[in-house]
Amino acid sequence: MKVLENVSLKQYNTFGMDVKSRRFAAFSNSEELGEALAIDEVKKGEKLTLGGGSNVLFVNDFDGTILKNDVRGIEKVGEEEDTVLVRAGAGENWHEFVLHAIENNWAGIENLSLIPGNIGASPMQNIGAYGVEIKDVFHSLEAFHLPTGEVHTFYHNDCEFGYRESVFKRKYKGQYVILTVTYRLLKNPQLSLDYGAIKAELERMQVSSPDISAVSQAVINIRQSKLPDPKLIGNAGSFFKNPVIDKRKFEKLKIKFPEMASYPVSEDKVKVAAGWLIDKAGWKGRRFDEFGVHERQALVLVNYGGAAGTDIYNLSEEIMEDIYEQFGIHLEREVNVY
Ligand code: FAD
Ligand code: NAP
């Protein structure tokens, strides 16, 4: 097990921030991770697990050890009448896993096509898109407990999944390294086509009886038409979560902004599209030298090449203050800032 020193993280984060990590250890199993942690400076110092780096913003050099998760392997580990259990290593690429599931006709994650990043982060923030979240297909995960070196198994109820949330972002923040995740996928698809854009894209594709492969392709088409490719323009997807506000507050706002994009989440709560708020406030497409707000998707902050993490962070602060001033709504960052 080799621990490298002063490693540039530029190629390890999709914002493309050229910061340095004091130490860097890539591991492909729990034994290698244990070996790295046996090194005194690694054990004592700060540690950060990294997958594909597509949901992080580095604002400083990292004065600790990056634990780069390269645990690989995809295996069917169980089967029942209607479902299969499939276990994947945390270092496997998410979208390749989705494609593998589609090839095997295992359904449930086709709406989550083309999300960047790796398997290990998928339960971290309960990734979601087009009406499907990881919690819908999650079975269990194995995670290395950094304080004790033990490997613990977490089942659905242990993870406390919420909207882009889990126990690993809150109570157990920084304590666990996820090694494998097991998903329960369906043999008979139950397609989720409620997000309007999917139906419209299937129509455009002239598909009248869609299967999981067609739904995946529709999602890929929509995403490619709207979202910047991190290989070309640095970004970490949606920078903010969609705020969920009280219905009474929403009804007052609706009088002033009748066209406000919103979705009911319960009897007394409403989800407001953060992208709509940022667009309405006039930020969409604004560029400040080397960084800005993406021209087609106001939720995405971008690095055109030479921006520093603090530029993006300060821009996010300005947007949050402005949205509060204009709408009285607090935005929350979705991206993890280090
Ligand atoms: P990283 O960025 O490496 O890590 C994210 C966080 O998880 C960090 O706090 C890290 O410490 C922790 N972590 C990572 N791996 C592990 C592990 N094995 N064990 C413990 N902790 C770990 N997200 C969505 O939910 N839906 C979308 O539709 C979506 N679209 C996106 C589109 C674009 C263009 C981009 C750039 C991002 C998008 N994202 C989306 C955000 C991002 O892709 C997801 O959050 C993804 O799951 C992050 O995976 P990662 O491996 O890159 O995580
Ligand atoms: P969109 O279709 O323009 O819709 C805007 C927002 O409205 C979305 O954020 C979505 O909330 C919500 N919405 C739309 N239709 C809905 C419905 N039928 N029911 C409930 N809520 C609805 O969104 P988009 O920006 O192009 O993104 C499409 C999907 O990909 C969304 O699910 C989004 O979360 C996901 N995505 C996520 C990221 C990320 O980094 N997290 C980046 C890009 C796209 P939800 O976000 O709650 O679904």
mmCIF file of N, CA and C in Angstrom, residues 227-292:
data_model
loop_
_atom_site.group_PDB
_atom_site.id
_atom_site.type_symbol
_atom_site.label_atom_id
_atom_site.label_comp_id
_atom_site.label_asym_id
_atom_site.label_seq_id
_atom_site.Cartn_x
_atom_site.Cartn_y
_atom_site.Cartn_z
ATOM 1 N N LEU A 227 -27.547 19.608 -19.669
ATOM 2 C CA LEU A 227 -26.503 19.726 -18.643
ATOM 3 C C LEU A 227 -25.112 19.832 -19.244
ATOM 4 N N PRO A 228 -24.246 20.645 -18.644
ATOM 5 C CA PRO A 228 -22.873 20.724 -19.157
ATOM 6 C C PRO A 228 -22.100 19.434 -18.855
ATOM 7 N N ASP A 229 -21.310 18.980 -19.824
ATOM 8 C CA ASP A 229 -20.490 17.784 -19.630
ATOM 9 C C ASP A 229 -19.267 18.199 -18.811
ATOM 10 N N PRO A 230 -19.083 17.605 -17.612
ATOM 11 C CA PRO A 230 -17.956 18.021 -16.760
ATOM 12 C C PRO A 230 -16.590 17.847 -17.429
ATOM 13 N N LYS A 231 -16.531 16.992 -18.467
ATOM 14 C CA LYS A 231 -15.234 16.835 -19.158
ATOM 15 C C LYS A 231 -14.906 18.114 -19.944
ATOM 16 N N LEU A 232 -15.959 18.881 -20.291
ATOM 17 C CA LEU A 232 -15.746 20.098 -21.089
ATOM 18 C C LEU A 232 -15.832 21.364 -20.234
ATOM 19 N N ILE A 233 -16.803 21.400 -19.304
ATOM 20 C CA ILE A 233 -16.967 22.573 -18.428
ATOM 21 C C ILE A 233 -17.090 22.062 -16.989
ATOM 22 N N GLY A 234 -16.187 22.525 -16.119
ATOM 23 C CA GLY A 234 -16.183 22.053 -14.731
ATOM 24 C C GLY A 234 -17.493 22.355 -14.020
ATOM 25 N N ASN A 235 -18.074 21.343 -13.368
ATOM 26 C CA ASN A 235 -19.294 21.555 -12.568
ATOM 27 C C ASN A 235 -19.541 20.327 -11.707
ATOM 28 N N ALA A 236 -20.463 20.461 -10.766
ATOM 29 C CA ALA A 236 -20.802 19.313 -9.902
ATOM 30 C C ALA A 236 -22.311 19.093 -9.903
ATOM 31 N N GLY A 237 -22.945 19.348 -11.036
ATOM 32 C CA GLY A 237 -24.395 19.171 -11.128
ATOM 33 C C GLY A 237 -25.108 20.267 -10.350
ATOM 34 N N SER A 238 -26.296 19.946 -9.840
ATOM 35 C CA SER A 238 -27.080 20.949 -9.103
ATOM 36 C C SER A 238 -26.295 21.408 -7.883
ATOM 37 N N PHE A 239 -26.078 22.713 -7.794
ATOM 38 C CA PHE A 239 -25.303 23.190 -6.646
ATOM 39 C C PHE A 239 -26.186 23.297 -5.404
ATOM 40 N N PHE A 240 -27.510 23.508 -5.632
ATOM 41 C CA PHE A 240 -28.443 23.694 -4.512
ATOM 42 C C PHE A 240 -29.533 22.627 -4.555
ATOM 43 N N LYS A 241 -30.103 22.358 -3.371
ATOM 44 C CA LYS A 241 -31.265 21.465 -3.307
ATOM 45 C C LYS A 241 -32.521 22.275 -3.633
ATOM 46 N N ASN A 242 -33.567 21.587 -4.038
ATOM 47 C CA ASN A 242 -34.854 22.269 -4.195
ATOM 48 C C ASN A 242 -35.435 22.497 -2.803
ATOM 49 N N PRO A 243 -35.741 23.760 -2.435
ATOM 50 C CA PRO A 243 -36.256 23.996 -1.084
ATOM 51 C C PRO A 243 -37.688 23.480 -0.910
ATOM 52 N N VAL A 244 -37.955 22.937 0.268
ATOM 53 C CA VAL A 244 -39.316 22.497 0.599
ATOM 54 C C VAL A 244 -39.847 23.495 1.626
ATOM 55 N N ILE A 245 -40.958 24.178 1.285
ATOM 56 C CA ILE A 245 -41.436 25.265 2.157
ATOM 57 C C ILE A 245 -42.878 24.999 2.612
ATOM 58 N N ASP A 246 -43.312 25.740 3.642
ATOM 59 C CA ASP A 246 -44.688 25.607 4.129
ATOM 60 C C ASP A 246 -45.673 26.043 3.053
ATOM 61 N N LYS A 247 -46.795 25.322 3.008
ATOM 62 C CA LYS A 247 -47.804 25.618 1.979
ATOM 63 C C LYS A 247 -48.334 27.051 2.108
ATOM 64 N N ARG A 248 -48.476 27.532 3.367
ATOM 65 C CA ARG A 248 -49.035 28.885 3.548
ATOM 66 C C ARG A 248 -48.096 29.943 2.971
ATOM 67 N N LYS A 249 -46.789 29.728 3.233
ATOM 68 C CA LYS A 249 -45.809 30.669 2.677
ATOM 69 C C LYS A 249 -45.835 30.604 1.149
ATOM 70 N N PHE A 250 -45.950 29.361 0.642
ATOM 71 C CA PHE A 250 -45.983 29.168 -0.809
ATOM 72 C C PHE A 250 -47.184 29.903 -1.425
ATOM 73 N N GLU A 251 -48.355 29.778 -0.759
ATOM 74 C CA GLU A 251 -49.561 30.409 -1.326
ATOM 75 C C GLU A 251 -49.422 31.931 -1.402
ATOM 76 N N LYS A 252 -48.750 32.513 -0.409
ATOM 77 C CA LYS A 252 -48.512 33.971 -0.440
ATOM 78 C C LYS A 252 -47.600 34.327 -1.624
ATOM 79 N N LEU A 253 -46.532 33.518 -1.799
ATOM 80 C CA LEU A 253 -45.588 33.789 -2.896
ATOM 81 C C LEU A 253 -46.266 33.635 -4.254
ATOM 82 N N LYS A 254 -47.176 32.651 -4.318
ATOM 83 C CA LYS A 254 -47.843 32.334 -5.589
ATOM 84 C C LYS A 254 -48.687 33.530 -6.084
ATOM 85 N N ILE A 255 -49.157 34.346 -5.127
ATOM 86 C CA ILE A 255 -49.944 35.524 -5.529
ATOM 87 C C ILE A 255 -49.030 36.483 -6.305
ATOM 88 N N LYS A 256 -47.812 36.629 -5.774
ATOM 89 C CA LYS A 256 -46.865 37.553 -6.415
ATOM 90 C C LYS A 256 -46.225 36.934 -7.670
ATOM 91 N N PHE A 257 -45.997 35.587 -7.601
ATOM 92 C CA PHE A 257 -45.322 34.905 -8.727
ATOM 93 C C PHE A 257 -46.181 33.715 -9.176
ATOM 94 N N PRO A 258 -47.270 33.977 -9.892
ATOM 95 C CA PRO A 258 -48.205 32.884 -10.227
ATOM 96 C C PRO A 258 -47.561 31.766 -11.049
ATOM 97 N N GLU A 259 -46.466 32.064 -11.763
ATOM 98 C CA GLU A 259 -45.864 31.042 -12.630
ATOM 99 C C GLU A 259 -44.758 30.238 -11.923
ATOM 100 N N MET A 260 -44.606 30.429 -10.611
ATOM 101 C CA MET A 260 -43.533 29.748 -9.850
ATOM 102 C C MET A 260 -43.631 28.214 -9.976
ATOM 103 N N ALA A 261 -42.518 27.562 -10.372
ATOM 104 C CA ALA A 261 -42.530 26.098 -10.558
ATOM 105 C C ALA A 261 -42.509 25.412 -9.191
ATOM 106 N N SER A 262 -43.503 24.541 -8.947
ATOM 107 C CA SER A 262 -43.619 23.932 -7.617
ATOM 108 C C SER A 262 -44.318 22.582 -7.699
ATOM 109 N N TYR A 263 -44.089 21.748 -6.668
ATOM 110 C CA TYR A 263 -44.681 20.406 -6.618
ATOM 111 C C TYR A 263 -45.057 20.117 -5.170
ATOM 112 N N PRO A 264 -46.308 19.690 -4.901
ATOM 113 C CA PRO A 264 -46.680 19.383 -3.516
ATOM 114 C C PRO A 264 -45.920 18.148 -3.027
ATOM 115 N N VAL A 265 -45.419 18.164 -1.780
ATOM 116 C CA VAL A 265 -44.760 16.960 -1.237
ATOM 117 C C VAL A 265 -45.581 16.336 -0.108
ATOM 118 N N SER A 266 -46.434 17.140 0.532
ATOM 119 C CA SER A 266 -47.342 16.604 1.547
ATOM 120 C C SER A 266 -48.491 17.598 1.683
ATOM 121 N N GLU A 267 -49.366 17.367 2.672
ATOM 122 C CA GLU A 267 -50.528 18.263 2.811
ATOM 123 C C GLU A 267 -50.112 19.709 3.074
ATOM 124 N N ASP A 268 -49.011 19.870 3.852
ATOM 125 C CA ASP A 268 -48.650 21.239 4.229
ATOM 126 C C ASP A 268 -47.269 21.678 3.738
ATOM 127 N N LYS A 269 -46.673 20.899 2.831
ATOM 128 C CA LYS A 269 -45.347 21.279 2.307
ATOM 129 C C LYS A 269 -45.333 21.270 0.779
ATOM 130 N N VAL A 270 -44.560 22.198 0.230
ATOM 131 C CA VAL A 270 -44.459 22.313 -1.229
ATOM 132 C C VAL A 270 -42.983 22.414 -1.606
ATOM 133 N N LYS A 271 -42.599 21.661 -2.668
ATOM 134 C CA LYS A 271 -41.224 21.770 -3.175
ATOM 135 C C LYS A 271 -41.209 22.824 -4.283
ATOM 136 N N VAL A 272 -40.283 23.761 -4.147
ATOM 137 C CA VAL A 272 -40.150 24.818 -5.156
ATOM 138 C C VAL A 272 -38.881 24.516 -5.962
ATOM 139 N N ALA A 273 -38.945 24.696 -7.279
ATOM 140 C CA ALA A 273 -37.766 24.415 -8.106
ATOM 141 C C ALA A 273 -36.729 25.526 -7.904
ATOM 142 N N ALA A 274 -35.589 25.162 -7.295
ATOM 143 C CA ALA A 274 -34.542 26.164 -7.027
ATOM 144 C C ALA A 274 -34.060 26.798 -8.326
ATOM 145 N N GLY A 275 -34.025 25.996 -9.397
ATOM 146 C CA GLY A 275 -33.587 26.521 -10.700
ATOM 147 C C GLY A 275 -34.498 27.646 -11.165
ATOM 148 N N TRP A 276 -35.792 27.517 -10.901
ATOM 149 C CA TRP A 276 -36.744 28.568 -11.301
ATOM 150 C C TRP A 276 -36.453 29.849 -10.520
ATOM 151 N N LEU A 277 -36.229 29.722 -9.218
ATOM 152 C CA LEU A 277 -35.961 30.905 -8.372
ATOM 153 C C LEU A 277 -34.715 31.638 -8.866
ATOM 154 N N ILE A 278 -33.656 30.866 -9.159
ATOM 155 C CA ILE A 278 -32.374 31.474 -9.548
ATOM 156 C C ILE A 278 -32.505 32.143 -10.916
ATOM 157 N N ASP A 279 -33.258 31.480 -11.790
ATOM 158 C CA ASP A 279 -33.520 32.037 -13.124
ATOM 159 C C ASP A 279 -34.318 33.339 -12.987
ATOM 160 N N LYS A 280 -35.402 33.286 -12.206
ATOM 161 C CA LYS A 280 -36.285 34.451 -12.036
ATOM 162 C C LYS A 280 -35.507 35.626 -11.426
ATOM 163 N N ALA A 281 -34.549 35.296 -10.554
ATOM 164 C CA ALA A 281 -33.774 36.352 -9.899
ATOM 165 C C ALA A 281 -32.707 36.940 -10.834
ATOM 166 N N GLY A 282 -32.596 36.381 -12.033
ATOM 167 C CA GLY A 282 -31.724 36.985 -13.036
ATOM 168 C C GLY A 282 -30.299 36.442 -13.086
ATOM 169 N N TRP A 283 -30.066 35.275 -12.460
ATOM 170 C CA TRP A 283 -28.689 34.754 -12.421
ATOM 171 C C TRP A 283 -28.351 33.818 -13.572
ATOM 172 N N LYS A 284 -29.355 33.225 -14.186
ATOM 173 C CA LYS A 284 -29.093 32.198 -15.212
ATOM 174 C C LYS A 284 -28.216 32.770 -16.335
ATOM 175 N N GLY A 285 -27.143 32.049 -16.658
ATOM 176 C CA GLY A 285 -26.280 32.466 -17.765
ATOM 177 C C GLY A 285 -25.295 33.574 -17.421
ATOM 178 N N ARG A 286 -25.321 34.069 -16.173
ATOM 179 C CA ARG A 286 -24.370 35.163 -15.861
ATOM 180 C C ARG A 286 -22.953 34.611 -15.737
ATOM 181 N N ARG A 287 -22.020 35.320 -16.353
ATOM 182 C CA ARG A 287 -20.626 34.846 -16.340
ATOM 183 C C ARG A 287 -19.733 35.904 -15.721
ATOM 184 N N PHE A 288 -18.845 35.470 -14.832
ATOM 185 C CA PHE A 288 -17.889 36.390 -14.201
ATOM 186 C C PHE A 288 -16.504 35.829 -14.510
ATOM 187 N N ASP A 289 -15.837 36.371 -15.503
ATOM 188 C CA ASP A 289 -14.544 35.836 -15.945
ATOM 189 C C ASP A 289 -14.621 34.330 -16.148
ATOM 190 N N GLU A 290 -13.986 33.600 -15.203
ATOM 191 C CA GLU A 290 -13.811 32.157 -15.407
ATOM 192 C C GLU A 290 -14.856 31.285 -14.727
ATOM 193 N N PHE A 291 -15.910 31.897 -14.198
ATOM 194 C CA PHE A 291 -16.947 31.071 -13.547
ATOM 195 C C PHE A 291 -18.307 31.730 -13.736
ATOM 196 N N GLY A 292 -19.356 30.987 -13.398
ATOM 197 C CA GLY A 292 -20.683 31.576 -13.564
ATOM 198 C C GLY A 292 -21.806 30.583 -13.336
#
